[in-house]
Short mmCIF file of C-alpha atoms in Angstrom, two decimals:
data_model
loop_
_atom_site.label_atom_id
_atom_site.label_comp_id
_atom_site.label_asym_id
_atom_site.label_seq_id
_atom_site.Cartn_x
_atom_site.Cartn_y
_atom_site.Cartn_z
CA UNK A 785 -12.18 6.26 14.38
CA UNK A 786 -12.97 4.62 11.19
CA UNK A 787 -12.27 5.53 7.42
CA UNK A 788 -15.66 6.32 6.76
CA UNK A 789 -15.69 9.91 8.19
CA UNK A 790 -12.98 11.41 5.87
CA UNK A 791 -14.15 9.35 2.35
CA UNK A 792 -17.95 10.34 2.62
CA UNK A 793 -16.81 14.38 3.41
CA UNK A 794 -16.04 14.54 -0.46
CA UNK A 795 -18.61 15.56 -2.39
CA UNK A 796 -19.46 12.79 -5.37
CA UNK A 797 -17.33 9.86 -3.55
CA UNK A 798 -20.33 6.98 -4.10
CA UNK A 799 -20.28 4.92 -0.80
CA UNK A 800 -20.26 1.92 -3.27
CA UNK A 801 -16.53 3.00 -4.03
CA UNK A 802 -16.51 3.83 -0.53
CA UNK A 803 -17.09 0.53 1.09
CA UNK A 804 -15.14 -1.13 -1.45
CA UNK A 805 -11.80 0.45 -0.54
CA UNK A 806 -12.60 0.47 3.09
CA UNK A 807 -12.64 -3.09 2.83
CA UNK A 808 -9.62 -3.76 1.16
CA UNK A 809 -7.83 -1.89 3.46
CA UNK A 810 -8.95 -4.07 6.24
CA UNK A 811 -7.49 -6.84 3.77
CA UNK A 812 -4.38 -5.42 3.42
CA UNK A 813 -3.91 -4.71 7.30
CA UNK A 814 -3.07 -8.72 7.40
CA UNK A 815 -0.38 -8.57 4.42
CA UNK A 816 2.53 -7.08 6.44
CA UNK A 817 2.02 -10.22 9.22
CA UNK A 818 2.31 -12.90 6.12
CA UNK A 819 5.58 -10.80 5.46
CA UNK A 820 6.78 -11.81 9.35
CA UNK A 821 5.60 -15.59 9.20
CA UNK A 822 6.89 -16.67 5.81
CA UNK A 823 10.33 -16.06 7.65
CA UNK A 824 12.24 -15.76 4.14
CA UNK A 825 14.07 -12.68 2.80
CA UNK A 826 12.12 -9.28 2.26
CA UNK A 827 12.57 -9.37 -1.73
CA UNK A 828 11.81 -13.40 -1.66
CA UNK A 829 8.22 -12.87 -0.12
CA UNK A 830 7.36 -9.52 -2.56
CA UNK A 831 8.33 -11.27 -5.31
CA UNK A 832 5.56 -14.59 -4.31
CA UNK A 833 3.11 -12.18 -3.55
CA UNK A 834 3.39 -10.78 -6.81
CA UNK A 835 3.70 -14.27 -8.78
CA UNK A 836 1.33 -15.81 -7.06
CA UNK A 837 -1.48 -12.95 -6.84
CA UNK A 838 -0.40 -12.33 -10.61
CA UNK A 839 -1.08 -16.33 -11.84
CA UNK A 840 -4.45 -16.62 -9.68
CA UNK A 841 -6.05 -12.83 -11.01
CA UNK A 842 -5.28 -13.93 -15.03
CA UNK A 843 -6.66 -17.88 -13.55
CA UNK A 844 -9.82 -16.49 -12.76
CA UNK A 845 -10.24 -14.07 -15.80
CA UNK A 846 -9.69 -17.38 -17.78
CA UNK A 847 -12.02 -19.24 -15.76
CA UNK A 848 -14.60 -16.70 -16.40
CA UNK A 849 -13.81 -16.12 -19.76
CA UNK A 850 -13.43 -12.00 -19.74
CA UNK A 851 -10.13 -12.53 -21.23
CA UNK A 852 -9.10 -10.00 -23.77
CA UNK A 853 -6.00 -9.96 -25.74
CA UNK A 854 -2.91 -8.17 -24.40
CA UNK A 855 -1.77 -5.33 -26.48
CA UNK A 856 1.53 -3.39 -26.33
CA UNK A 857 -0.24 -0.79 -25.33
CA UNK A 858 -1.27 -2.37 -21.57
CA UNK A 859 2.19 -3.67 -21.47
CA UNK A 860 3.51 -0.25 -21.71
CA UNK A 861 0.52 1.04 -18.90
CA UNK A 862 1.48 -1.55 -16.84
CA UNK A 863 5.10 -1.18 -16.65
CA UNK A 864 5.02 2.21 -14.34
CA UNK A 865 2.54 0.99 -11.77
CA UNK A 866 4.78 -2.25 -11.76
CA UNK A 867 7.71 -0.40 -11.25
CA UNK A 868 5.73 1.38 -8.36
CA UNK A 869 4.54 -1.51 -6.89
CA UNK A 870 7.97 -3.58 -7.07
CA UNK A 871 9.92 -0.78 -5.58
CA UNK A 872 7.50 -0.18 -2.78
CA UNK A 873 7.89 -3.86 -1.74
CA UNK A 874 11.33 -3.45 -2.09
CA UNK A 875 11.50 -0.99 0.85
CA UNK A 876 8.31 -1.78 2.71
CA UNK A 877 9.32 -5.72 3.43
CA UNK A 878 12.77 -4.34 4.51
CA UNK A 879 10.78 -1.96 7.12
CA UNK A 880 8.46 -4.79 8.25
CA UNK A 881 11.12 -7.25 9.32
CA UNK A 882 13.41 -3.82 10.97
CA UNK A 883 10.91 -2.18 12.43
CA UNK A 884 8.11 -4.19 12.54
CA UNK A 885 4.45 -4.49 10.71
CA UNK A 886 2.50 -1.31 12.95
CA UNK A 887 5.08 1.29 11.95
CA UNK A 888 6.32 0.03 9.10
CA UNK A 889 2.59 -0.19 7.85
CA UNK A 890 1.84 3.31 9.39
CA UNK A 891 5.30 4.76 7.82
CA UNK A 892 3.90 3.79 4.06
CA UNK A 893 0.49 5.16 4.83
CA UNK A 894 1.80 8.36 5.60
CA UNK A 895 1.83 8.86 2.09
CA UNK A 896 -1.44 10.57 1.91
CA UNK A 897 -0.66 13.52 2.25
CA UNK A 898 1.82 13.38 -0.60
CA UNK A 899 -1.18 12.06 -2.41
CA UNK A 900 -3.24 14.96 -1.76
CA UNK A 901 -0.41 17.72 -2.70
CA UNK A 902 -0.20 15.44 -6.08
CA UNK A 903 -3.80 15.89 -6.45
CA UNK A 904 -3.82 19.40 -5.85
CA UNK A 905 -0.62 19.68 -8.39
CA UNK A 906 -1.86 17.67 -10.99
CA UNK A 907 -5.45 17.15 -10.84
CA UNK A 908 -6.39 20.36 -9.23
CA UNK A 909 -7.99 18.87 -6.45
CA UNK A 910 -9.04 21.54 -3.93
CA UNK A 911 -6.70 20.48 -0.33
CA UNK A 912 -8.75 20.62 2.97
CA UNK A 913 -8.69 23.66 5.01
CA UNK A 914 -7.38 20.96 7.76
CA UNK A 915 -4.53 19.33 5.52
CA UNK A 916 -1.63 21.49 7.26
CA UNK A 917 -2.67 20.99 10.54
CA UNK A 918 -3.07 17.43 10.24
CA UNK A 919 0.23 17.19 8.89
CA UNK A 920 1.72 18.49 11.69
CA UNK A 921 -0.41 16.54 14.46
CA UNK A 922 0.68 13.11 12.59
CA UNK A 923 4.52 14.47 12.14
CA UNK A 924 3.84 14.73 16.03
CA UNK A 925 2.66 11.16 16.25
CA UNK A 926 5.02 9.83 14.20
CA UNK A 927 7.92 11.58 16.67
CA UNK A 928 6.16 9.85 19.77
CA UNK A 929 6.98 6.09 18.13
CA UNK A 930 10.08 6.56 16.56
CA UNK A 931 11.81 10.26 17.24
CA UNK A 932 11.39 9.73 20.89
CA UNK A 933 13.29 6.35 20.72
CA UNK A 934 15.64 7.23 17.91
CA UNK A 935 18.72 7.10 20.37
CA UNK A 936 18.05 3.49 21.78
CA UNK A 937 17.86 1.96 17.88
CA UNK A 938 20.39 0.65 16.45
CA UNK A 939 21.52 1.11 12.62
CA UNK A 940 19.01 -1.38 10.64
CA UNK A 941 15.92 -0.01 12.70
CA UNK A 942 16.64 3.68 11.93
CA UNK A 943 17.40 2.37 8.36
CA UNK A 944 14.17 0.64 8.44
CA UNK A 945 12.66 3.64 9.55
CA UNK A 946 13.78 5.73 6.36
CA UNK A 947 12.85 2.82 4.32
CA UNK A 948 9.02 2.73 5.48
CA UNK A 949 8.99 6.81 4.53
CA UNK A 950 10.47 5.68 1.06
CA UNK A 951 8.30 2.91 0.75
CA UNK A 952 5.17 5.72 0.81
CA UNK A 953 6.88 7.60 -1.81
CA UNK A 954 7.01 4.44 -4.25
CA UNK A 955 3.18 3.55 -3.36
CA UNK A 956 2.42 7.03 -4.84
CA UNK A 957 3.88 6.75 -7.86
CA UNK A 958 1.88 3.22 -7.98
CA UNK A 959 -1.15 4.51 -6.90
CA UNK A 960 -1.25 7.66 -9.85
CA UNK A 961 0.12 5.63 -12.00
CA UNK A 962 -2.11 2.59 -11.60
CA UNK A 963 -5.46 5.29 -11.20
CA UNK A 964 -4.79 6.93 -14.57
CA UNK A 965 -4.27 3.19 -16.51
CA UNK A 966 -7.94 2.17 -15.44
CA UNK A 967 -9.11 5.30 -16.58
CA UNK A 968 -10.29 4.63 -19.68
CA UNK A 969 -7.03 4.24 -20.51
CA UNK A 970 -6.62 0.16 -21.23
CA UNK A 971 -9.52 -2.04 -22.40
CA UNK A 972 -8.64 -4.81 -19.79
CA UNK A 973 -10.36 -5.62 -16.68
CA UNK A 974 -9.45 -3.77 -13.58
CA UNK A 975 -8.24 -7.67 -12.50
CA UNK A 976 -6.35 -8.86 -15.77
CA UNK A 977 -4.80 -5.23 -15.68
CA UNK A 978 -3.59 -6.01 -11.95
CA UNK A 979 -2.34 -9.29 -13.31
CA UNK A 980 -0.81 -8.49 -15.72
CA UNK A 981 0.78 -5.36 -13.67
CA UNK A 982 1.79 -8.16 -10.58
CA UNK A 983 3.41 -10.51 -13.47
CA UNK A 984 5.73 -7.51 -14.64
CA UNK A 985 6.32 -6.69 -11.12
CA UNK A 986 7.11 -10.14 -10.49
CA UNK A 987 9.82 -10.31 -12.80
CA UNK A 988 11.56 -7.41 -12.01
CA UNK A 989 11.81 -8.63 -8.08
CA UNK A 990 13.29 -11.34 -9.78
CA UNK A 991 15.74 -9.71 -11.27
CA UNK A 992 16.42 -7.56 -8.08
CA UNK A 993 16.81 -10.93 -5.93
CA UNK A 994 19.36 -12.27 -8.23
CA UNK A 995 21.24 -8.79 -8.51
CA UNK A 996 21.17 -9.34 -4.18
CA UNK A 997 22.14 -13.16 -4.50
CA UNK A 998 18.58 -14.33 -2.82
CA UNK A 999 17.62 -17.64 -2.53
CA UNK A 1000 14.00 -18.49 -4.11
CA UNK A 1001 13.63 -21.66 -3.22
CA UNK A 1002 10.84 -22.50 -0.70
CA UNK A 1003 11.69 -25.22 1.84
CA UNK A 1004 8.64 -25.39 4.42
CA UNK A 1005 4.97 -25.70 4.60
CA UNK A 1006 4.81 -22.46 6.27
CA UNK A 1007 6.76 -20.40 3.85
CA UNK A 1008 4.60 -21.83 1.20
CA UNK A 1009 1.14 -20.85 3.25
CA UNK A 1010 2.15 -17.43 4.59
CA UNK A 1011 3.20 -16.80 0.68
CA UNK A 1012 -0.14 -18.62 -0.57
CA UNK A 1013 -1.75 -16.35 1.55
CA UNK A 1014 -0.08 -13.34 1.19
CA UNK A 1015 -0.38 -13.25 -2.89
CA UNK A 1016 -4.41 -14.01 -2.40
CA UNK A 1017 -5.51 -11.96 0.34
CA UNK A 1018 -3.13 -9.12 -0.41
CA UNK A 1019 -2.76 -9.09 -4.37
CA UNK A 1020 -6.41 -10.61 -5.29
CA UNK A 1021 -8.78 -10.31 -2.99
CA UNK A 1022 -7.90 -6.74 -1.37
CA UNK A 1023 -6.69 -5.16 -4.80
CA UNK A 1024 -9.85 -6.49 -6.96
CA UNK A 1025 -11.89 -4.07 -4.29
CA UNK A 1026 -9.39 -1.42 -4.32
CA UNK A 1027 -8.96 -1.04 -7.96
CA UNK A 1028 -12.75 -1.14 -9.03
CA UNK A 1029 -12.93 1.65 -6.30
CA UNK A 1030 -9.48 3.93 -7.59
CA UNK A 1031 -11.12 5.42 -11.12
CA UNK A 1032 -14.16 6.79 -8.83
CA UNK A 1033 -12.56 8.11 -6.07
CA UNK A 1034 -10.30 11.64 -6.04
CA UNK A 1035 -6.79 10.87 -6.02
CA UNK A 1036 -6.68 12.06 -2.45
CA UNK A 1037 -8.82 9.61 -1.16
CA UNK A 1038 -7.57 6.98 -3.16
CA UNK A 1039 -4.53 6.90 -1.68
CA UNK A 1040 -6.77 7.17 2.29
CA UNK A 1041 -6.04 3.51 3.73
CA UNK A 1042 -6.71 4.96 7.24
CA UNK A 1043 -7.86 0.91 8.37
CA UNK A 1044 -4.91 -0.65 7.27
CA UNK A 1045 -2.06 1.27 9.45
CA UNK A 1046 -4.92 1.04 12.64
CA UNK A 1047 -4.89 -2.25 12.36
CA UNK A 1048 -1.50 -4.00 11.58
CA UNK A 1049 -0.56 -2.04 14.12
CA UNK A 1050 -2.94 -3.93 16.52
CA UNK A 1051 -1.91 -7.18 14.78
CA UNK A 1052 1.93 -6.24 15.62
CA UNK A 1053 0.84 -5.76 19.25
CA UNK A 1054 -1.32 -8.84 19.62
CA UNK A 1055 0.68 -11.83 17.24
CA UNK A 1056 3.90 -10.66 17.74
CA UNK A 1057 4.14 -8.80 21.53
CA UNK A 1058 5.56 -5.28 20.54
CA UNK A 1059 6.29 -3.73 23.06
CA UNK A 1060 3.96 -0.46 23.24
CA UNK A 1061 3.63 2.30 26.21
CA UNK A 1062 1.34 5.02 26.65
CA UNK A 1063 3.47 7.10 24.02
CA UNK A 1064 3.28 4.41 21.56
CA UNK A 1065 -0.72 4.50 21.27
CA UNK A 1066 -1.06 8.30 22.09
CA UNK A 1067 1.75 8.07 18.93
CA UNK A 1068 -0.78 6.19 16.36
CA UNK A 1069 -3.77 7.85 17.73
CA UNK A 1070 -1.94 11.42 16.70
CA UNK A 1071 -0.57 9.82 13.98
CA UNK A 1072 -4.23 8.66 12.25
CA UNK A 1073 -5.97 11.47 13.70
CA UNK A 1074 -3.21 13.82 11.47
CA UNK A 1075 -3.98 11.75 8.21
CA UNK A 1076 -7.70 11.99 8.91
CA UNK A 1077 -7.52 15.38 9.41
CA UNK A 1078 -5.38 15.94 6.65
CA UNK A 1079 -8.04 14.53 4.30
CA UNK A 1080 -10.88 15.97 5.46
CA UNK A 1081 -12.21 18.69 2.77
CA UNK A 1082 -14.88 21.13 3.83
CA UNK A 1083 -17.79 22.33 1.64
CA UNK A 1084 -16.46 23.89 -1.35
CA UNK A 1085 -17.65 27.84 -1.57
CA UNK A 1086 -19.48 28.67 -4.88
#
């Protein structure tokens, strides 16, 4: 099962944009692991992914001298999506370290759907024939990995388990938000926009870790790689694809990251032993059937 099926069954997607987001959903499948290795608090890593992703994206539009100047008018774009974005991390990073990165990562991504109905809302985006139906099959998924086991959790996992749902609802409002500032809305870059987005971002994490009393001091070579890592792969390299592919995509299928729950959930099971049964894959294999389903969009009748 790959991402390709649903993205290519809308009409006008170019397999350009396609390929690009594909991609940098494979790229962000390895962000929730950096999360686990850094070993610091959940709000200390978000806020050095954003810092450093922010410094190296506005580095390399300096390098390559497509700066343009920074009006009050971007700051103002950028202040939603970075509001998005921080609160995301907020709960995401909380779910990765409680219930670890497969479900955690699969909890956020279940946030299609709410993508579609916001499509359908507010862009009158036509939902597939298939979008209840695939709601229900990956509600049933999702009750096979955590429903099932709710009883043997304890407190911070179930918590963790609410926060992942939350964390979907966040990365919607980034996602919108984000789609309608690079659409023809700003004249920055699709990079210095992102930037400039993970530098306001940034600063309100900041302000969040302080409110917590978190420590932001980094102490060992790992902490400082995982981050290093984290910020590049997940808030350069993976975004710069993403966002260049958001303004030509339907909001629907923007926010279709089918790759990335597959495979931090394989990650979880092969770096960090999760324990997984026969329910837990027949759980994920519902559970990304129901969100391919549930994006799937016949041919429209004339």
């Amino acid at each position: 099962m790959t991402a390709q099926a649903p993205l290519t069954a809308a009409p006008g997607a170019p397999p350009a944009a396609v390929g690009r987001m594909a991609l940098g959903a494979m790229l962000l499948s390895t962000t929730s692991i950096f999360v686990v290795l850094a070993q610091v608090g959940p709000t200390v890593s978000a806020f050095y992914r954003m810092l450093f992703g922010g410094v190296m994206l506005l580095g390399w539009v300096a390098l390559t001298r497509r700066w343009v100047r920074v009006q009050w008018h971007d700051l103002a774009l950028a202040l939603l999506p970075a509001l998005g974005f921080s609160l995301d991390l907020v709960f995401w990073h909380r779910s990765i370290l409680w219930v670890g990165p497969g479900v955690a990562t699969l909890l956020t991504n279940l946030q299609v759907f709410l993508m579609a109905l916001v499509g359908w809302w507010a862009y009158r985006e036509r939902l597939g024939r298939w979008f209840v139906p695939g709601l229900v099959v990956a509600l049933a998924g999702l009750w096979l990995l955590v429903g099932a086991h709710w009883s043997l959790f304890d407190a911070r996992h179930r918590l963790g388990v609410w926060f992942g749902l939350a964390s979907g609802v966040a990365y919607t409002l980034y996602l919108l938000s984000f789609r309608r500032a690079l659409s023809g809305h700003t004249a920055l870059s699709a990079a210095q926009f992102l930037g400039l987005m993970s530098l306001l971002s940034a600063g309100l994490l900041l302000a969040w870790g302080g409110f917590e009393g978190d420590t932001f001091a980094l102490t060992t070579a790992r902490g400082w790689s995982a981050l290093l890592a984290l910020g590049f792969f997940g808030q350069v390299v993976a975004w710069l694809l993403m966002v260049r592919a958001m303004p030509l995509l339907p909001a629907s299928l923007v926010g279709l990251l089918l790759l990335q729950p597959a495979l931090a959930f394989v990650l979880d099971v092969l770096l960090f032993k999760r324990p997984t049964g026969t329910g837990d894959w027949l759980g994920l294999a519902l559970a990304l059937a129901g969100i391919l389903l549930g994006t799937l969009r016949g041919t429209r009748r004339k």
